Amino acid sequence: MILSPSILAADFSRLGEQIRQLDEADVPYVHIDVMDGLFVPSISFGFPIIESIRPLTKRVFDVHLMIQEPIRYVEQFAKAGADIITVHLEACSDVTATLTAIRNAGCKVGLTIKPGTPIETVYPYLPDVDMVLIMTVEPGFGGQKFMPDMVEKIVALKAKLAQEQLQVDIQVDGGINPQTLPVVLEAGANVIVAGTAVFRGDVKENVAGLEALAQQ
Ligand code: DX5
Ligand code: ZN
């Protein structure tokens, strides 16, 4: 399991300290949720925040763009410090061009779908991506309830990747906690986003708890 704590659930008044806590907890990835108020109803944060936390850790910056036509900003996110850039299939008028732009910017390529979008829609792009993110809540807000119906998408994608002999990470995002984590791992997800479950309470303890569950 690769844990990717979402800083959307962090205390922004002491963001630097929270990033250092993640660093000390040895998490491999840091999940960064960018929202534009158009593709999703919320507005979160953009380049200045990413640039300002970049020097604080060497962890992989896993940037989830919930923005319309993300191709416009791919290069800027790469420059700001993104290592992986994940875009929504529904937000791109030209998905292939967007994925190519991410690759050309020197980042790993992620593609994601909302809960209402069938998993088959990502299949044509599988040879061009490093990771598929299956949203397990409606994107836009942290702290929502996990949607159990999404588990079958994980299972279907895992089977498709095996059939096509492709090495692509399966990420899940939304409502992951000690109860839902075993379910998504069992289904085949290997990159796990968790916001509330990491930042509510003690970060180190929460990370250790999730890691221990993944060992079982
Ligand atoms: C939702 C975001 C998630 C969110 C997860 O739009 O993409 O990354 O922060 O938060 P939790 O883990 O609290 O559901
Ligand atoms: Zn996210």
mmCIF file of C-alpha atoms and ligand atoms in Angstrom:
data_model
loop_
_atom_site.group_PDB
_atom_site.id
_atom_site.type_symbol
_atom_site.label_atom_id
_atom_site.label_comp_id
_atom_site.label_asym_id
_atom_site.label_seq_id
_atom_site.Cartn_x
_atom_site.Cartn_y
_atom_site.Cartn_z
ATOM 1 C CA MET A 1 0.000 0.000 0.000
ATOM 2 C CA ILE A 2 1.151 3.493 -0.868
ATOM 3 C CA LEU A 3 -0.501 5.949 1.527
ATOM 4 C CA SER A 4 -1.249 9.420 0.160
ATOM 5 C CA PRO A 5 -2.625 11.690 2.909
ATOM 6 C CA SER A 6 -4.822 14.490 1.566
ATOM 7 C CA ILE A 7 -3.793 17.865 2.941
ATOM 8 C CA LEU A 8 -7.302 19.150 2.235
ATOM 9 C CA ALA A 9 -8.023 17.887 5.765
ATOM 10 C CA ALA A 10 -4.948 19.588 7.268
ATOM 11 C CA ASP A 11 -5.044 22.663 9.497
ATOM 12 C CA PHE A 12 -4.070 25.372 6.977
ATOM 13 C CA SER A 13 -3.105 27.791 9.727
ATOM 14 C CA ARG A 14 -0.131 25.513 10.427
ATOM 15 C CA LEU A 15 0.306 23.761 7.103
ATOM 16 C CA GLY A 16 4.115 23.657 7.252
ATOM 17 C CA GLU A 17 4.031 21.841 10.563
ATOM 18 C CA GLN A 18 1.460 19.358 9.230
ATOM 19 C CA ILE A 19 3.647 18.617 6.177
ATOM 20 C CA ARG A 20 6.591 17.963 8.497
ATOM 21 C CA GLN A 21 4.415 15.585 10.513
ATOM 22 C CA LEU A 22 3.643 13.636 7.339
ATOM 23 C CA ASP A 23 7.337 13.590 6.517
ATOM 24 C CA GLU A 24 8.188 12.250 9.955
ATOM 25 C CA ALA A 25 5.419 9.657 9.678
ATOM 26 C CA ASP A 26 7.252 8.386 6.561
ATOM 27 C CA VAL A 27 4.321 8.587 4.173
ATOM 28 C CA PRO A 28 5.395 7.984 0.559
ATOM 29 C CA TYR A 29 3.005 10.455 -1.095
ATOM 30 C CA VAL A 30 1.282 13.728 -0.239
ATOM 31 C CA HIS A 31 -2.130 14.147 -1.923
ATOM 32 C CA ILE A 32 -2.902 17.689 -3.026
ATOM 33 C CA ASP A 33 -6.503 18.513 -4.016
ATOM 34 C CA VAL A 34 -6.889 21.452 -6.378
ATOM 35 C CA MET A 35 -10.472 22.649 -6.963
ATOM 36 C CA ASP A 36 -11.605 25.417 -9.290
ATOM 37 C CA GLY A 37 -15.189 26.144 -8.225
ATOM 38 C CA LEU A 38 -16.336 25.081 -11.688
ATOM 39 C CA PHE A 39 -15.621 21.385 -12.179
ATOM 40 C CA VAL A 40 -16.495 20.993 -8.502
ATOM 41 C CA PRO A 41 -18.387 23.469 -6.332
ATOM 42 C CA SER A 42 -15.472 24.215 -3.989
ATOM 43 C CA ILE A 43 -12.327 26.270 -4.416
ATOM 44 C CA SER A 44 -9.333 24.925 -2.490
ATOM 45 C CA PHE A 45 -5.848 26.267 -3.332
ATOM 46 C CA GLY A 46 -3.387 26.540 -6.206
ATOM 47 C CA PHE A 47 0.225 27.173 -7.186
ATOM 48 C CA PRO A 48 1.441 29.419 -4.319
ATOM 49 C CA ILE A 49 0.529 26.820 -1.688
ATOM 50 C CA ILE A 50 2.173 23.973 -3.592
ATOM 51 C CA GLU A 51 5.316 26.047 -4.201
ATOM 52 C CA SER A 52 5.546 27.043 -0.568
ATOM 53 C CA ILE A 53 5.295 23.486 0.796
ATOM 54 C CA ARG A 54 7.556 21.951 -1.878
ATOM 55 C CA PRO A 55 10.826 22.701 -0.023
ATOM 56 C CA LEU A 56 9.513 21.106 3.193
ATOM 57 C CA THR A 57 9.575 17.481 2.029
ATOM 58 C CA LYS A 58 10.949 15.183 -0.648
ATOM 59 C CA ARG A 59 7.764 13.044 -0.610
ATOM 60 C CA VAL A 60 5.998 12.505 -3.909
ATOM 61 C CA PHE A 61 3.490 15.279 -4.597
ATOM 62 C CA ASP A 62 0.373 13.555 -5.891
ATOM 63 C CA VAL A 63 -1.691 16.382 -7.347
ATOM 64 C CA HIS A 64 -5.396 15.733 -7.989
ATOM 65 C CA LEU A 65 -6.758 18.382 -10.329
ATOM 66 C CA MET A 66 -10.503 18.899 -9.990
ATOM 67 C CA ILE A 67 -10.473 21.637 -12.595
ATOM 68 C CA GLN A 68 -12.067 22.183 -15.995
ATOM 69 C CA GLU A 69 -9.657 21.783 -18.966
ATOM 70 C CA PRO A 70 -6.607 21.033 -16.806
ATOM 71 C CA ILE A 71 -4.364 21.008 -19.899
ATOM 72 C CA ARG A 72 -4.185 24.806 -19.513
ATOM 73 C CA TYR A 73 -2.253 24.489 -16.252
ATOM 74 C CA VAL A 74 -0.310 21.217 -16.469
ATOM 75 C CA GLU A 75 3.061 22.879 -17.021
ATOM 76 C CA GLN A 76 2.542 25.320 -14.152
ATOM 77 C CA PHE A 77 1.650 22.517 -11.744
ATOM 78 C CA ALA A 78 4.766 20.623 -12.811
ATOM 79 C CA LYS A 79 6.861 23.737 -12.174
ATOM 80 C CA ALA A 80 5.196 24.283 -8.794
ATOM 81 C CA GLY A 81 6.420 20.833 -7.714
ATOM 82 C CA ALA A 82 3.922 18.169 -8.788
ATOM 83 C CA ASP A 83 5.365 14.678 -9.320
ATOM 84 C CA ILE A 84 2.117 12.984 -10.330
ATOM 85 C CA ILE A 85 -0.699 14.914 -11.996
ATOM 86 C CA THR A 86 -4.143 13.324 -12.067
ATOM 87 C CA VAL A 87 -6.897 14.789 -14.226
ATOM 88 C CA HIS A 88 -10.607 14.057 -14.498
ATOM 89 C CA LEU A 89 -11.663 12.393 -17.714
ATOM 90 C CA GLU A 90 -14.934 14.378 -17.548
ATOM 91 C CA ALA A 91 -13.027 17.682 -17.404
ATOM 92 C CA CYS A 92 -10.952 17.217 -20.582
ATOM 93 C CA SER A 93 -12.178 17.940 -24.106
ATOM 94 C CA ASP A 94 -9.080 16.081 -25.375
ATOM 95 C CA VAL A 95 -8.017 13.423 -22.887
ATOM 96 C CA THR A 96 -5.076 12.105 -24.914
ATOM 97 C CA ALA A 97 -3.610 15.594 -25.423
ATOM 98 C CA THR A 98 -3.938 16.273 -21.687
ATOM 99 C CA LEU A 99 -2.195 13.021 -20.714
ATOM 100 C CA THR A 100 0.569 13.750 -23.244
ATOM 101 C CA ALA A 101 1.027 17.234 -21.788
ATOM 102 C CA ILE A 102 1.486 15.717 -18.310
ATOM 103 C CA ARG A 103 4.070 13.254 -19.645
ATOM 104 C CA ASN A 104 5.881 16.015 -21.527
ATOM 105 C CA ALA A 105 5.997 18.131 -18.375
ATOM 106 C CA GLY A 106 8.022 15.330 -16.763
ATOM 107 C CA CYS A 107 5.309 14.080 -14.406
ATOM 108 C CA LYS A 108 3.669 10.727 -13.850
ATOM 109 C CA VAL A 109 0.241 10.513 -15.420
ATOM 110 C CA GLY A 110 -2.995 9.895 -13.519
ATOM 111 C CA LEU A 111 -6.536 9.676 -14.855
ATOM 112 C CA THR A 112 -9.641 9.744 -12.679
ATOM 113 C CA ILE A 113 -13.415 9.416 -12.914
ATOM 114 C CA LYS A 114 -16.327 10.569 -10.786
ATOM 115 C CA PRO A 115 -18.573 7.957 -9.157
ATOM 116 C CA GLY A 116 -21.183 8.269 -11.928
ATOM 117 C CA THR A 117 -18.709 7.613 -14.765
ATOM 118 C CA PRO A 118 -18.359 3.961 -15.837
ATOM 119 C CA ILE A 119 -14.910 2.369 -15.397
ATOM 120 C CA GLU A 120 -14.870 1.274 -19.045
ATOM 121 C CA THR A 121 -14.385 4.915 -20.088
ATOM 122 C CA VAL A 122 -10.752 4.818 -18.872
ATOM 123 C CA TYR A 123 -9.880 1.582 -20.714
ATOM 124 C CA PRO A 124 -8.781 3.245 -23.996
ATOM 125 C CA TYR A 125 -6.234 5.330 -22.051
ATOM 126 C CA LEU A 126 -4.691 2.580 -19.901
ATOM 127 C CA PRO A 127 -1.513 2.239 -22.015
ATOM 128 C CA ASP A 128 -0.857 5.967 -21.487
ATOM 129 C CA VAL A 129 -1.276 6.261 -17.709
ATOM 130 C CA ASP A 130 0.684 5.347 -14.582
ATOM 131 C CA MET A 131 -2.301 5.480 -12.257
ATOM 132 C CA VAL A 132 -6.101 5.380 -12.378
ATOM 133 C CA LEU A 133 -7.923 7.065 -9.506
ATOM 134 C CA ILE A 134 -11.350 5.657 -8.737
ATOM 135 C CA MET A 135 -13.252 8.289 -6.760
ATOM 136 C CA THR A 136 -15.105 6.694 -3.872
ATOM 137 C CA VAL A 137 -17.020 9.903 -3.066
ATOM 138 C CA GLU A 138 -18.338 12.728 -5.240
ATOM 139 C CA PRO A 139 -15.298 15.009 -5.674
ATOM 140 C CA GLY A 140 -15.419 18.433 -4.025
ATOM 141 C CA PHE A 141 -15.313 17.905 -0.275
ATOM 142 C CA GLY A 142 -13.376 15.976 2.337
ATOM 143 C CA GLY A 143 -15.018 14.017 5.109
ATOM 144 C CA GLN A 144 -17.743 12.323 3.043
ATOM 145 C CA LYS A 145 -19.038 8.784 3.315
ATOM 146 C CA PHE A 146 -17.394 6.029 1.251
ATOM 147 C CA MET A 147 -19.559 4.761 -1.636
ATOM 148 C CA PRO A 148 -19.462 0.919 -1.469
ATOM 149 C CA ASP A 149 -20.742 0.603 -5.050
ATOM 150 C CA MET A 150 -17.329 1.795 -6.262
ATOM 151 C CA VAL A 151 -15.650 -1.419 -5.099
ATOM 152 C CA GLU A 152 -16.761 -3.286 -8.211
ATOM 153 C CA LYS A 153 -14.978 -0.679 -10.363
ATOM 154 C CA ILE A 154 -11.712 -1.514 -8.585
ATOM 155 C CA VAL A 155 -12.250 -5.228 -9.197
ATOM 156 C CA ALA A 156 -13.104 -4.661 -12.878
ATOM 157 C CA LEU A 157 -10.092 -2.403 -13.455
ATOM 158 C CA LYS A 158 -7.746 -4.826 -11.737
ATOM 159 C CA ALA A 159 -8.989 -7.646 -14.007
ATOM 160 C CA LYS A 160 -8.659 -5.490 -17.118
ATOM 161 C CA LEU A 161 -5.064 -4.523 -16.224
ATOM 162 C CA ALA A 162 -4.155 -8.177 -15.667
ATOM 163 C CA GLN A 163 -5.757 -9.136 -18.970
ATOM 164 C CA GLU A 164 -3.859 -6.398 -20.836
ATOM 165 C CA GLN A 165 -0.677 -7.099 -18.833
ATOM 166 C CA LEU A 166 -0.342 -3.448 -17.848
ATOM 167 C CA GLN A 167 1.388 -2.067 -14.749
ATOM 168 C CA VAL A 168 -0.905 0.742 -13.597
ATOM 169 C CA ASP A 169 -1.517 1.816 -10.014
ATOM 170 C CA ILE A 170 -5.096 1.812 -8.726
ATOM 171 C CA GLN A 171 -5.799 4.734 -6.406
ATOM 172 C CA VAL A 172 -8.910 5.348 -4.331
ATOM 173 C CA ASP A 173 -9.953 8.660 -2.802
ATOM 174 C CA GLY A 174 -12.803 9.537 -0.478
ATOM 175 C CA GLY A 175 -14.120 8.135 2.783
ATOM 176 C CA ILE A 176 -11.154 5.851 3.423
ATOM 177 C CA ASN A 177 -10.822 4.965 7.120
ATOM 178 C CA PRO A 178 -9.895 1.885 9.168
ATOM 179 C CA GLN A 179 -13.271 0.314 8.283
ATOM 180 C CA THR A 180 -13.173 0.870 4.511
ATOM 181 C CA LEU A 181 -9.397 0.446 3.951
ATOM 182 C CA PRO A 182 -9.411 -3.389 4.099
ATOM 183 C CA VAL A 183 -12.283 -3.465 1.588
ATOM 184 C CA VAL A 184 -10.475 -1.401 -1.072
ATOM 185 C CA LEU A 185 -7.148 -3.189 -0.548
ATOM 186 C CA GLU A 186 -8.866 -6.555 -0.914
ATOM 187 C CA ALA A 187 -10.509 -5.342 -4.144
ATOM 188 C CA GLY A 188 -7.125 -4.405 -5.596
ATOM 189 C CA ALA A 189 -6.413 -0.726 -4.854
ATOM 190 C CA ASN A 190 -2.767 -0.002 -3.959
ATOM 191 C CA VAL A 191 -2.553 3.807 -3.654
ATOM 192 C CA ILE A 192 -4.735 5.048 -0.829
ATOM 193 C CA VAL A 193 -5.794 8.640 -0.261
ATOM 194 C CA ALA A 194 -6.968 9.529 3.229
ATOM 195 C CA GLY A 195 -7.734 13.018 4.510
ATOM 196 C CA THR A 196 -9.838 13.015 7.635
ATOM 197 C CA ALA A 197 -8.541 9.595 8.720
ATOM 198 C CA VAL A 198 -4.978 10.977 8.807
ATOM 199 C CA PHE A 199 -5.459 14.538 10.052
ATOM 200 C CA ARG A 200 -8.209 14.136 12.643
ATOM 201 C CA GLY A 201 -6.282 13.452 15.841
ATOM 202 C CA ASP A 202 -2.625 12.475 15.864
ATOM 203 C CA VAL A 203 -1.082 12.237 12.385
ATOM 204 C CA LYS A 204 1.685 9.792 13.321
ATOM 205 C CA GLU A 205 -0.678 7.466 15.173
ATOM 206 C CA ASN A 206 -3.237 7.569 12.390
ATOM 207 C CA VAL A 207 -0.657 6.790 9.709
ATOM 208 C CA ALA A 208 0.744 3.931 11.808
ATOM 209 C CA GLY A 209 -2.778 2.570 12.345
ATOM 210 C CA LEU A 210 -3.587 2.549 8.626
ATOM 211 C CA GLU A 211 -0.191 1.032 7.765
ATOM 212 C CA ALA A 212 -0.730 -1.715 10.355
ATOM 213 C CA LEU A 213 -4.128 -2.562 8.849
ATOM 214 C CA ALA A 214 -2.529 -2.900 5.421
ATOM 215 C CA GLN A 215 -0.020 -5.435 6.807
ATOM 216 C CA GLN A 216 -2.776 -7.816 7.900
HETATM 217 C C1 DX5 B 1 -12.414 15.018 -2.460
HETATM 218 C C2 DX5 B 1 -10.910 14.939 -2.428
HETATM 219 C C3 DX5 B 1 -10.351 13.991 -1.442
HETATM 220 C C4 DX5 B 1 -10.663 14.316 0.002
HETATM 221 C C5 DX5 B 1 -10.598 13.056 0.793
HETATM 222 O O1 DX5 B 1 -12.803 15.812 -3.520
HETATM 223 O O2 DX5 B 1 -10.452 14.505 -3.694
HETATM 224 O O3 DX5 B 1 -8.952 13.850 -1.611
HETATM 225 O O4 DX5 B 1 -9.788 15.248 0.560
HETATM 226 O O5 DX5 B 1 -10.994 13.315 2.100
HETATM 227 P P1 DX5 B 1 -11.487 12.172 3.088
HETATM 228 O O6 DX5 B 1 -10.390 11.166 3.188
HETATM 229 O O7 DX5 B 1 -11.731 12.923 4.344
HETATM 230 O O8 DX5 B 1 -12.737 11.578 2.488
HETATM 231 ZN ZN ZN B 2 -8.305 13.953 -4.001
#
